[in-house]
Amino acid sequence: MRPVFAAALAAVALLVSACSSVPDSGPVQRVELAAPAAQEELIPYNPGAPRAGASPGEIVDGFLDAMKATPMSTAYARRYLTKGAATDWAPAARTLVYGELGSHVGSSPRVSVELEDAGWLDERGVWRGGLAASQAILDFELTRAEGEWRISSAPDALVVEEDWFLTHFARSNLYYVEPTGRALVPEPIFAPKGTSYATTLVSSLLSGPGEEAHGVIRSALPATAEGPRSVDVRDGVAEVDLAGDLGEQSSDDLQLMGAQLAWTLRQDTSVERIRLTIDGEPVVLPGYGETFSVDNGGGYDPNGTSARVDLFALRGGALVTSTGENGEPWVPVLGDWAESHGVTDVAVDANGSTAAAITADRTGVVVGELASDGRLFDAPVDGTRLLRPSWDLAERLWLVDKDSTGARVMYVAGGRVVRVAVPGVTGENVTRFLVSRDGTRFVAVIEGEFSDRIVVSRLRASPKGEITTATSAIMLPHPDAATMQITDIAWTSPTTIVAVQKIGSTALFQSVSLDGAPSGERYTLSDRVTGVVGSPVASARLYAISGWTLLDPLDRFDLALPSDLSDVTYQG
């Protein structure tokens, strides 16, 4: 089996297809290649010093091997450099991850090495995609120092093979704020494991979301605060000492600061509480105290404050709900939704308080509250072929309509319709779409002549919450990118989805990370699957829809459905 990074990068280039390896019968099969826990103890490795009389090629090989020192340290690699190069070399600038090393090219005193199936991360640990062929060739200049070959010029990068990378780096999130301050937004990174994990998380968080995220997310942590000077974890308390000052911060932003730190540092299982200082002086955040729990900030949950993961469905055009446990009945909701309205493709908001559905002719939208006095009304939408809608936490109802010119993206809020041009989506043949609850990510499946593609765009909003523009959609890697025909997509976390495709009599499930980083979770069901039901909430089961049964492809949990039930979905 090809390593996960290699497979995904090959998919981007449309060079391979994994279809031939998918069985057409048999039980659930699962391949899990995700990185281990951040606090997992790693086997120490102390690379050796340069061998006397080593050739230029051997010196380069030794230099690359020395970057695998465990615990992570660049001191071993610097022994292969001249004194000047050891001072100038800046491996923190980026990380290059490769599947295999190619053969050496060139002659003394210059050595070039080609990285096969390579991708890269920036200085914050953000995945930036695959390397172009020209970028995957690393050039090393060598010179003699005291009679031995040493590297006098090396690329400013940590260069490691993917197996080592997945063992020594943890998939993590930095938590920023959507423009209105309503919710936190997770931004995926890879962070080195070990004792510096908490420091890396805070340093990356303080570096900010980057210019490309302007209007999508912001940070409540002030730009005037530098550092961290240190993040020491003692007896479960992370002492976060920043340099500089907080500047003029509102009470709301100070609370958001605490939430950003709490959500980001809770990923380090050794951290239970946080104590924030500026130049050693304690900082007391409103509502948090001098030390505060990493469980604080629940009101800014990217998934919303409701912990429920109830299922909803249509029964004869009326809306019903169930907890999803075996034997739990499907009961009508309150209000007008309890009656039949001849609708399809229902969507319930994250709070479970409002629902919307597409009319049978797919030209209109019906909306109403799930309350005893809830009444239904027609949204001000005149569509042609509307897809299943989606809600975000700002109570924006997202819609995609398709006509002869392709897809049009819009949302309904405050009784009015707002059109949003999404480059790479608008005008395309969109078959499925999702909007993240935090309102910052738009995911779509676009049908192609030979293969579908999955794309993601970031939504930009004003401080008052009106979506103004969207970034150009980028195609997400998939091992079967050359031939895939997507049946359905669903959330599995705020930053990942699952894509389902049918191959023969087998349903293939592939986890897709919305930052474009390769994901290794892949499993199959030898059942006829027509759709998938998922949620970004961690406690929610992932269900495949097969006939009158919901199948959990991971835990072998089956939920029988009444034969008159359709359009099963989670709230949110």
Coordinates of C-alpha atoms in Angstrom, one line a residue:
M1 CA 0.0 0.0 0.0
R2 CA 1.3 3.4 -0.9
P3 CA 1.8 5.8 2.0
V4 CA -1.0 8.2 2.6
F5 CA 0.8 11.4 1.5
A6 CA 2.0 9.8 -1.7
A7 CA -1.4 8.6 -2.6
A8 CA -3.0 11.9 -2.1
L9 CA -0.4 13.9 -3.9
A10 CA -0.6 11.5 -6.8
A11 CA -4.3 12.1 -6.9
V12 CA -3.8 15.8 -7.2
A13 CA -1.7 15.1 -10.3
L14 CA -4.4 12.7 -11.6
L15 CA -1.7 10.0 -12.0
V16 CA -3.3 7.1 -10.2
S17 CA -6.6 5.6 -9.3
A18 CA -7.2 3.4 -6.3
C19 CA -10.4 1.9 -7.8
S20 CA -8.8 -1.4 -8.7
S21 CA -7.9 -2.1 -5.1
V22 CA -11.4 -1.8 -3.8
P23 CA -13.2 -5.1 -3.1
D24 CA -16.7 -5.6 -4.5
S25 CA -17.9 -7.7 -1.6
G26 CA -17.1 -8.5 2.0
P27 CA -17.4 -6.8 5.4
V28 CA -16.4 -3.3 6.4
Q29 CA -12.8 -2.6 5.8
R30 CA -11.0 0.3 7.4
V31 CA -7.5 1.8 6.9
E32 CA -6.5 4.3 9.6
L33 CA -3.3 6.2 9.0
A34 CA -4.0 9.3 11.1
A35 CA -1.1 10.6 13.2
P36 CA -0.9 9.2 16.8
A37 CA -1.7 11.3 19.9
A38 CA 0.4 14.4 20.5
Q39 CA 1.7 13.2 23.9
E40 CA 2.6 9.7 22.7
E41 CA 6.1 8.8 23.9
L42 CA 8.5 8.6 21.0
I43 CA 11.6 6.4 20.6
P44 CA 14.8 8.4 21.0
Y45 CA 17.1 8.6 18.0
N46 CA 20.5 10.4 18.1
P47 CA 22.0 10.5 14.6
G48 CA 25.7 10.0 14.3
A49 CA 28.4 12.5 13.4
P50 CA 29.7 12.8 9.8
R51 CA 32.0 9.9 8.9
A52 CA 35.7 10.7 8.2
G53 CA 36.3 10.6 4.5
A54 CA 32.6 10.7 3.6
S55 CA 31.8 11.7 0.0
P56 CA 29.6 14.7 -0.8
G57 CA 26.7 12.4 -1.5
E58 CA 27.2 10.6 1.9
I59 CA 27.3 14.0 3.6
V60 CA 24.0 15.0 2.1
D61 CA 22.4 11.7 3.0
G62 CA 23.7 12.0 6.6
F63 CA 22.4 15.6 6.8
L64 CA 18.9 14.4 5.7
D65 CA 19.0 11.5 8.1
A66 CA 20.1 13.8 11.0
M67 CA 16.8 15.8 10.7
K68 CA 15.0 12.7 12.1
A69 CA 16.6 13.2 15.5
T70 CA 14.2 12.3 18.3
P71 CA 13.4 14.4 20.4
M72 CA 13.4 16.8 17.6
S73 CA 16.6 18.8 17.3
T74 CA 18.5 20.4 14.4
A75 CA 21.8 20.3 16.3
Y76 CA 22.7 16.9 14.8
A77 CA 22.0 18.1 11.2
R78 CA 24.1 21.3 11.7
R79 CA 27.2 19.1 12.2
Y80 CA 27.1 18.4 8.5
L81 CA 27.3 22.1 7.6
T82 CA 30.1 24.5 7.5
K83 CA 30.2 27.0 10.4
G84 CA 28.8 29.8 8.3
A85 CA 26.0 27.5 6.9
A86 CA 25.2 26.2 10.3
T87 CA 24.6 29.8 11.5
D88 CA 22.5 30.8 8.4
W89 CA 20.4 27.6 8.0
A90 CA 16.8 28.3 8.9
P91 CA 14.9 25.0 9.0
A92 CA 11.9 26.6 10.7
A93 CA 11.0 28.4 7.5
R94 CA 9.0 25.4 6.1
T95 CA 8.8 21.6 6.3
L96 CA 9.1 19.4 3.3
V97 CA 7.5 15.9 3.5
Y98 CA 8.4 13.3 0.9
G99 CA 7.5 9.7 0.1
E100 CA 10.9 8.6 -1.2
L101 CA 14.3 10.1 -2.0
G102 CA 15.4 10.0 -5.6
S103 CA 18.9 9.4 -6.7
H104 CA 21.7 12.0 -6.4
V105 CA 22.2 14.2 -9.4
G106 CA 25.2 16.4 -10.2
S107 CA 28.8 16.1 -9.3
S108 CA 31.2 17.3 -6.6
P109 CA 31.0 19.9 -5.0
R110 CA 27.3 20.2 -5.9
V111 CA 24.6 17.5 -5.1
S112 CA 21.0 17.6 -6.0
V113 CA 18.4 15.3 -4.5
E114 CA 14.9 14.8 -5.9
L115 CA 12.0 14.4 -3.5
E116 CA 9.3 12.1 -4.8
D117 CA 5.6 12.5 -3.8
A118 CA 6.5 15.6 -1.8
G119 CA 4.3 18.3 -0.1
W120 CA 5.1 21.2 2.2
L121 CA 4.0 23.1 5.3
D122 CA 4.7 26.7 6.1
E123 CA 6.4 28.0 9.2
R124 CA 3.1 27.8 11.2
G125 CA 2.6 24.1 10.2
V126 CA -0.2 24.9 7.7
W127 CA -0.4 22.4 4.8
R128 CA 0.3 24.2 1.6
G129 CA 0.0 21.4 -0.9
G130 CA 2.2 19.3 -3.2
L131 CA 5.5 20.5 -4.5
A132 CA 5.9 21.2 -8.2
A133 CA 8.5 19.1 -10.0
S134 CA 11.0 22.0 -10.1
Q135 CA 10.5 22.7 -6.3
A136 CA 11.0 19.1 -5.4
I137 CA 14.7 19.2 -6.4
L138 CA 16.9 20.2 -3.6
D139 CA 20.4 21.6 -4.3
F140 CA 23.3 21.4 -1.9
E141 CA 26.6 23.2 -2.3
L142 CA 29.6 21.5 -0.6
T143 CA 33.1 22.6 0.3
R144 CA 36.1 21.2 2.1
A145 CA 36.5 22.2 5.8
E146 CA 39.7 20.9 7.5
G147 CA 39.9 18.3 4.7
E148 CA 36.3 17.0 5.0
W149 CA 33.3 17.7 2.9
R150 CA 30.7 19.9 4.5
I151 CA 27.5 21.5 3.2
S152 CA 28.0 25.2 2.6
S153 CA 24.5 25.9 1.3
A154 CA 21.3 24.0 2.1
P155 CA 17.6 24.7 1.6
D156 CA 16.0 26.5 4.5
A157 CA 13.6 23.7 5.4
L158 CA 13.1 20.7 7.6
V159 CA 13.2 17.8 5.1
V160 CA 11.6 14.5 6.4
E161 CA 10.0 11.4 5.1
E162 CA 6.3 11.0 5.6
D163 CA 6.3 8.0 7.9
W164 CA 8.6 9.9 10.3
F165 CA 6.5 13.0 9.9
L166 CA 3.2 11.3 10.7
T167 CA 4.8 9.8 13.8
H168 CA 6.4 13.0 15.1
F169 CA 3.8 15.6 14.1
A170 CA 0.2 15.8 15.4
R171 CA -2.8 17.0 13.4
S172 CA -4.0 20.0 15.5
N173 CA -6.1 23.1 15.2
L174 CA -5.5 26.8 15.9
Y175 CA -8.7 28.5 17.0
Y176 CA -9.4 32.0 15.5
V177 CA -12.7 34.0 15.5
E178 CA -15.2 34.5 12.7
P179 CA -15.7 38.3 11.9
T180 CA -18.7 38.9 14.2
G181 CA -17.1 37.2 17.3
R182 CA -20.0 34.7 17.5
A183 CA -17.9 31.6 17.2
L184 CA -14.4 30.2 17.1
V185 CA -13.1 28.8 13.8
P186 CA -10.6 25.9 13.7
E187 CA -7.7 26.2 11.3
P188 CA -5.8 22.9 10.9
I189 CA -2.0 22.7 11.3
F190 CA 0.6 20.0 12.0
A191 CA 2.6 20.6 15.2
P192 CA 5.7 18.7 16.4
K193 CA 4.9 16.4 19.4
G194 CA 6.8 16.4 22.6
T195 CA 7.5 18.9 25.4
S196 CA 7.4 21.9 23.0
Y197 CA 3.9 21.0 21.7
A198 CA 2.1 23.7 23.8
T199 CA 4.7 26.3 22.9
T200 CA 4.3 25.5 19.2
L201 CA 0.5 25.8 19.4
V202 CA 0.7 29.2 21.1
S203 CA 3.4 30.5 18.9
S204 CA 1.5 29.5 15.8
L205 CA -1.7 31.0 17.2
L206 CA 0.0 34.4 17.9
S207 CA 1.4 34.5 14.4
G208 CA -2.1 35.2 13.2
P209 CA -4.3 33.7 10.5
G210 CA -2.4 35.2 7.6
E211 CA -3.4 37.8 4.9
E212 CA -5.2 35.2 2.8
A213 CA -7.7 34.8 5.6
H214 CA -8.6 38.5 5.8
G215 CA -12.4 38.8 6.2
V216 CA -12.7 35.0 6.9
I217 CA -11.3 34.9 10.4
R218 CA -9.5 37.2 12.8
S219 CA -7.7 36.9 16.1
A220 CA -8.6 38.6 19.4
L221 CA -5.0 38.2 20.5
P222 CA -3.5 41.6 19.9
A223 CA -0.7 42.1 17.3
T224 CA 1.2 44.1 19.9
A225 CA 1.6 41.0 22.0
E226 CA 4.8 39.1 20.9
G227 CA 6.1 35.7 21.9
P228 CA 5.3 33.6 23.6
R229 CA 8.5 34.1 25.6
S230 CA 7.7 30.7 27.1
V231 CA 4.9 28.2 27.7
D232 CA 5.8 26.1 30.7
V233 CA 3.4 23.3 31.7
R234 CA 3.7 22.4 35.4
D235 CA 1.2 20.3 37.4
G236 CA -1.4 20.7 34.6
V237 CA -1.1 24.5 34.4
A238 CA 0.2 26.1 31.3
E239 CA 2.1 29.3 32.1
V240 CA 1.8 31.4 29.0
D241 CA 4.1 34.4 29.2
L242 CA 3.8 36.9 26.3
A243 CA 6.0 39.9 25.5
G244 CA 4.7 43.3 24.7
D245 CA 1.3 44.5 25.8
L246 CA -2.4 43.8 25.2
G247 CA -3.2 47.3 24.0
E248 CA -6.7 48.6 24.1
Q249 CA -8.9 45.5 24.1
S250 CA -12.7 45.4 24.7
S251 CA -14.2 43.1 27.3
D252 CA -15.6 40.9 24.5
D253 CA -12.2 40.5 22.8
L254 CA -10.5 39.7 26.1
Q255 CA -13.0 36.9 26.6
L256 CA -12.4 35.7 23.0
M257 CA -8.7 35.7 23.8
G258 CA -9.3 33.4 26.7
A259 CA -11.5 31.2 24.5
Q260 CA -8.8 31.0 21.7
L261 CA -6.1 30.0 24.2
A262 CA -8.4 27.5 25.9
W263 CA -9.6 25.7 22.8
T264 CA -6.1 25.7 21.3
L265 CA -4.3 24.4 24.4
R266 CA -6.9 21.8 25.4
Q267 CA -5.4 19.7 22.6
D268 CA -2.3 19.2 24.8
T269 CA -3.6 16.5 27.3
S270 CA -1.1 17.6 29.9
V271 CA -2.7 21.0 30.1
E272 CA -5.7 21.5 32.4
R273 CA -5.6 25.2 33.3
I274 CA -4.0 28.3 31.8
R275 CA -2.3 31.2 33.5
L276 CA -1.6 34.2 31.2
T277 CA 1.1 36.8 31.9
I278 CA 2.6 39.7 30.0
D279 CA 6.3 40.1 30.7
G280 CA 5.8 38.1 33.9
E281 CA 2.8 40.2 35.1
P282 CA -0.5 38.3 35.6
V283 CA -3.4 39.1 33.2
V284 CA -6.9 38.6 34.4
L285 CA -9.4 38.1 31.6
P286 CA -13.1 39.1 32.3
G287 CA -15.0 36.0 33.4
Y288 CA -11.9 33.8 33.4
G289 CA -9.9 34.7 36.5
E290 CA -6.1 34.6 37.0
T291 CA -6.0 30.9 36.0
F292 CA -8.8 29.3 33.9
S293 CA -9.7 25.9 32.7
V294 CA -9.1 24.7 29.1
D295 CA -12.8 23.8 29.1
N296 CA -13.7 27.5 29.2
G297 CA -15.1 29.2 26.1
G298 CA -17.9 26.7 25.5
G299 CA -20.1 29.6 24.3
Y300 CA -17.8 30.0 21.3
D301 CA -18.0 26.4 20.2
P302 CA -17.5 26.2 16.4
N303 CA -20.4 23.7 16.3
G304 CA -22.7 25.9 18.4
T305 CA -23.8 25.6 22.0
S306 CA -26.3 22.8 21.6
A307 CA -24.9 19.4 22.5
R308 CA -27.8 17.5 20.9
V309 CA -27.2 15.3 17.9
D310 CA -30.8 14.3 17.2
L311 CA -31.9 12.9 13.9
F312 CA -34.7 14.4 11.8
A313 CA -36.5 13.0 8.8
L314 CA -39.6 13.4 6.6
R315 CA -42.5 11.0 7.0
G316 CA -45.2 11.6 4.4
G317 CA -44.0 15.2 4.1
A318 CA -44.2 15.9 7.8
L319 CA -41.1 16.4 10.0
V320 CA -40.3 13.7 12.7
T321 CA -37.3 13.3 15.0
S322 CA -35.5 10.6 17.0
T323 CA -32.4 10.3 19.2
G324 CA -31.3 7.5 16.8
E325 CA -31.1 4.8 19.5
N326 CA -32.5 1.4 18.6
G327 CA -36.2 1.2 19.7
E328 CA -36.5 5.0 20.1
P329 CA -39.6 6.1 18.2
W330 CA -39.7 8.7 15.5
V331 CA -42.1 11.4 16.8
P332 CA -43.6 14.4 15.1
V333 CA -42.0 17.8 15.9
L334 CA -44.1 20.7 17.2
G335 CA -45.9 23.2 15.2
D336 CA -46.9 23.2 11.5
W337 CA -44.0 20.9 10.6
A338 CA -46.0 18.1 12.2
E339 CA -48.3 18.2 9.2
S340 CA -47.6 17.0 5.6
H341 CA -46.4 19.8 3.3
G342 CA -45.2 17.8 0.2
V343 CA -41.5 18.9 0.6
T344 CA -38.1 17.2 0.3
D345 CA -34.5 17.7 1.4
V346 CA -35.1 19.0 4.9
A347 CA -32.4 20.9 6.9
V348 CA -32.7 21.7 10.6
D349 CA -30.5 24.4 12.2
A350 CA -27.8 23.6 14.8
N351 CA -30.1 24.6 17.7
G352 CA -32.9 22.3 16.5
S353 CA -35.2 25.3 16.5
T354 CA -35.9 26.0 12.8
A355 CA -36.2 23.8 9.7
A356 CA -36.2 24.5 6.0
A357 CA -37.1 22.2 3.1
I358 CA -37.3 22.3 -0.7
T359 CA -40.7 22.1 -2.3
A360 CA -41.5 19.0 -4.4
D361 CA -40.9 20.8 -7.7
R362 CA -37.5 22.1 -6.3
T363 CA -38.4 25.7 -7.1
G364 CA -39.2 27.0 -3.6
V365 CA -38.2 26.8 0.1
V366 CA -40.5 26.4 3.1
V367 CA -39.2 27.6 6.5
G368 CA -40.6 27.5 10.0
E369 CA -39.8 27.2 13.7
L370 CA -40.1 23.9 15.5
A371 CA -42.3 25.2 18.3
S372 CA -45.9 24.7 19.3
D373 CA -46.9 28.0 17.8
G374 CA -44.4 27.6 14.9
R375 CA -45.8 28.5 11.5
L376 CA -44.4 27.9 8.0
F377 CA -43.8 30.5 5.4
D378 CA -42.3 30.6 1.9
A379 CA -38.8 32.0 1.7
P380 CA -38.4 34.7 -0.9
V381 CA -36.7 32.4 -3.4
D382 CA -37.8 31.6 -7.0
G383 CA -35.6 28.7 -8.0
T384 CA -35.2 26.4 -10.9
R385 CA -33.6 23.3 -9.3
L386 CA -32.7 23.9 -5.7
L387 CA -30.4 21.5 -3.8
R388 CA -30.6 20.5 -0.2
P389 CA -30.2 23.6 1.9
S390 CA -27.7 24.2 4.8
W391 CA -27.7 26.4 7.9
D392 CA -24.9 28.2 9.7
L393 CA -24.8 29.5 13.3
A394 CA -25.8 33.0 12.2
E395 CA -29.1 31.6 11.0
R396 CA -28.2 32.1 7.4
L397 CA -30.0 29.6 5.2
W398 CA -27.7 28.6 2.4
L399 CA -29.1 27.6 -1.0
V400 CA -27.7 26.5 -4.3
D401 CA -30.0 26.8 -7.4
K402 CA -29.1 25.3 -10.8
D403 CA -30.3 26.4 -14.2
S404 CA -29.0 26.3 -17.7
T405 CA -26.1 28.5 -16.7
G406 CA -25.0 26.4 -13.8
A407 CA -25.1 26.9 -10.1
R408 CA -26.0 30.1 -8.2
V409 CA -25.1 30.4 -4.5
M410 CA -27.2 32.5 -2.2
Y411 CA -28.4 32.7 1.4
V412 CA -31.6 33.9 3.1
A413 CA -31.3 36.1 6.2
G414 CA -33.6 38.7 7.7
G415 CA -36.2 38.1 5.1
R416 CA -34.0 38.9 2.1
V417 CA -31.9 36.9 -0.4
V418 CA -28.2 37.6 -0.8
R419 CA -26.4 36.3 -3.8
V420 CA -22.7 35.3 -3.3
A421 CA -20.4 34.7 -6.2
V422 CA -18.1 31.8 -5.4
P423 CA -15.3 31.6 -8.0
G424 CA -15.0 28.0 -9.1
V425 CA -18.5 27.1 -8.0
T426 CA -20.8 29.7 -9.5
G427 CA -21.8 28.5 -13.0
E428 CA -20.6 24.9 -12.4
N429 CA -22.6 21.7 -12.3
V430 CA -22.9 21.4 -8.5
T431 CA -24.5 18.2 -7.2
R432 CA -23.9 18.5 -3.4
F433 CA -22.8 21.3 -1.1
L434 CA -22.2 22.0 2.6
V435 CA -21.6 25.1 4.6
S436 CA -19.7 24.9 7.9
R437 CA -21.6 25.9 11.0
D438 CA -19.2 28.8 11.7
G439 CA -20.1 30.2 8.3
T440 CA -16.5 30.3 6.9
R441 CA -16.3 27.2 4.6
F442 CA -18.3 26.3 1.5
V443 CA -17.8 22.8 0.2
A444 CA -19.2 21.6 -3.1
V445 CA -19.2 18.5 -5.3
I446 CA -18.9 19.5 -9.0
E447 CA -19.8 16.9 -11.6
G448 CA -17.4 16.4 -14.5
E449 CA -17.4 14.6 -17.7
F450 CA -15.2 11.8 -16.5
S451 CA -14.8 12.5 -12.8
D452 CA -16.4 14.6 -10.0
R453 CA -14.3 16.9 -8.0
I454 CA -14.6 18.3 -4.4
V455 CA -13.8 21.9 -3.9
V456 CA -13.7 24.3 -0.9
S457 CA -14.0 28.1 -0.7
R458 CA -13.7 30.4 2.3
L459 CA -16.5 32.9 2.9
R460 CA -15.7 36.4 3.8
A461 CA -18.0 38.4 6.0
S462 CA -18.3 41.9 7.3
P463 CA -18.1 42.6 11.1
K464 CA -21.9 42.7 11.0
G465 CA -22.1 39.2 9.6
E466 CA -23.0 39.9 5.9
I467 CA -21.1 37.6 3.6
T468 CA -19.5 39.8 1.0
T469 CA -17.2 37.7 -1.1
A470 CA -15.7 34.2 -1.3
T471 CA -12.2 33.0 -2.2
S472 CA -11.6 31.0 -5.3
A473 CA -12.5 27.4 -4.7
I474 CA -9.6 24.9 -4.6
M475 CA -9.8 21.3 -5.5
L476 CA -9.3 18.9 -2.6
P477 CA -7.0 15.9 -3.0
H478 CA -8.7 12.5 -3.3
P479 CA -7.0 9.1 -4.1
D480 CA -9.6 8.4 -6.8
A481 CA -9.6 11.9 -8.3
A482 CA -9.3 10.7 -11.9
T483 CA -12.4 8.6 -11.9
M484 CA -14.5 9.2 -8.8
Q485 CA -18.3 9.6 -9.0
I486 CA -19.5 11.1 -5.7
T487 CA -22.8 9.8 -4.2
D488 CA -22.9 12.1 -1.2
I489 CA -20.8 14.1 1.3
A490 CA -21.2 14.8 5.0
W491 CA -19.4 16.5 7.8
T492 CA -17.3 14.4 10.2
S493 CA -15.7 17.3 12.1
P494 CA -15.6 21.1 11.6
T495 CA -12.6 20.7 9.2
T496 CA -13.2 17.3 7.6
I497 CA -15.9 15.6 5.5
V498 CA -16.5 12.1 4.3
A499 CA -17.1 11.5 0.6
V500 CA -18.9 8.4 -0.6
Q501 CA -18.7 6.9 -4.0
K502 CA -20.1 3.7 -5.5
I503 CA -17.7 1.3 -7.1
G504 CA -19.5 -1.8 -8.4
S505 CA -21.5 -3.1 -5.5
T506 CA -19.2 -1.5 -2.9
A507 CA -19.6 1.9 -1.2
L508 CA -16.2 3.5 -0.7
F509 CA -15.9 6.1 2.1
Q510 CA -12.9 8.5 2.0
S511 CA -12.1 11.1 4.7
V512 CA -11.2 14.5 3.2
S513 CA -9.5 17.2 5.1
L514 CA -10.6 20.7 4.1
D515 CA -7.1 22.2 4.3
G516 CA -6.1 19.9 1.5
A517 CA -3.8 17.8 3.6
P518 CA -3.8 14.1 2.9
S519 CA -6.1 12.0 5.1
G520 CA -5.7 8.3 5.6
E521 CA -9.1 7.2 6.8
R522 CA -10.7 5.0 4.1
Y523 CA -13.3 2.2 4.5
T524 CA -15.8 0.3 2.5
L525 CA -19.2 -1.2 2.8
S526 CA -20.5 -4.1 0.7
D527 CA -24.0 -2.7 0.7
R528 CA -26.0 -0.5 -1.6
V529 CA -25.5 3.0 -0.2
T530 CA -27.6 5.9 -1.5
G531 CA -26.4 8.6 0.9
V532 CA -24.6 9.5 4.1
V533 CA -25.7 11.2 7.3
G534 CA -23.0 13.0 9.2
S535 CA -22.3 15.8 11.7
P536 CA -19.3 17.9 12.7
V537 CA -20.1 17.0 16.4
A538 CA -17.7 14.4 17.7
S539 CA -20.3 12.4 19.5
A540 CA -22.5 11.9 16.4
R541 CA -22.4 8.6 14.6
L542 CA -21.7 8.5 10.9
Y543 CA -24.5 6.7 9.0
A544 CA -24.7 5.2 5.5
I545 CA -28.2 5.1 4.1
S546 CA -28.9 1.6 2.7
G547 CA -32.5 0.9 1.9
W548 CA -34.6 1.2 5.1
T549 CA -31.5 1.0 7.3
L550 CA -28.9 3.4 8.7
L551 CA -25.5 1.6 8.9
D552 CA -22.7 2.9 11.0
P553 CA -19.7 1.8 8.8
L554 CA -17.2 2.1 11.7
D555 CA -19.0 0.5 14.6
R556 CA -21.3 -2.0 12.9
F557 CA -24.3 -0.3 14.5
D558 CA -27.5 -0.6 12.4
L559 CA -30.6 1.5 12.9
A560 CA -33.8 0.2 11.2
L561 CA -36.0 2.9 9.6
P562 CA -39.7 2.8 9.1
S563 CA -40.5 2.2 5.4
D564 CA -42.2 5.5 5.0
L565 CA -39.2 7.6 6.2
S566 CA -37.0 9.7 3.9
D567 CA -34.5 12.6 3.9
V568 CA -32.8 11.6 7.2
T569 CA -30.5 14.3 8.5
Y570 CA -28.8 15.6 11.7
Q571 CA -29.7 18.9 13.1
G572 CA -27.1 21.5 12.0

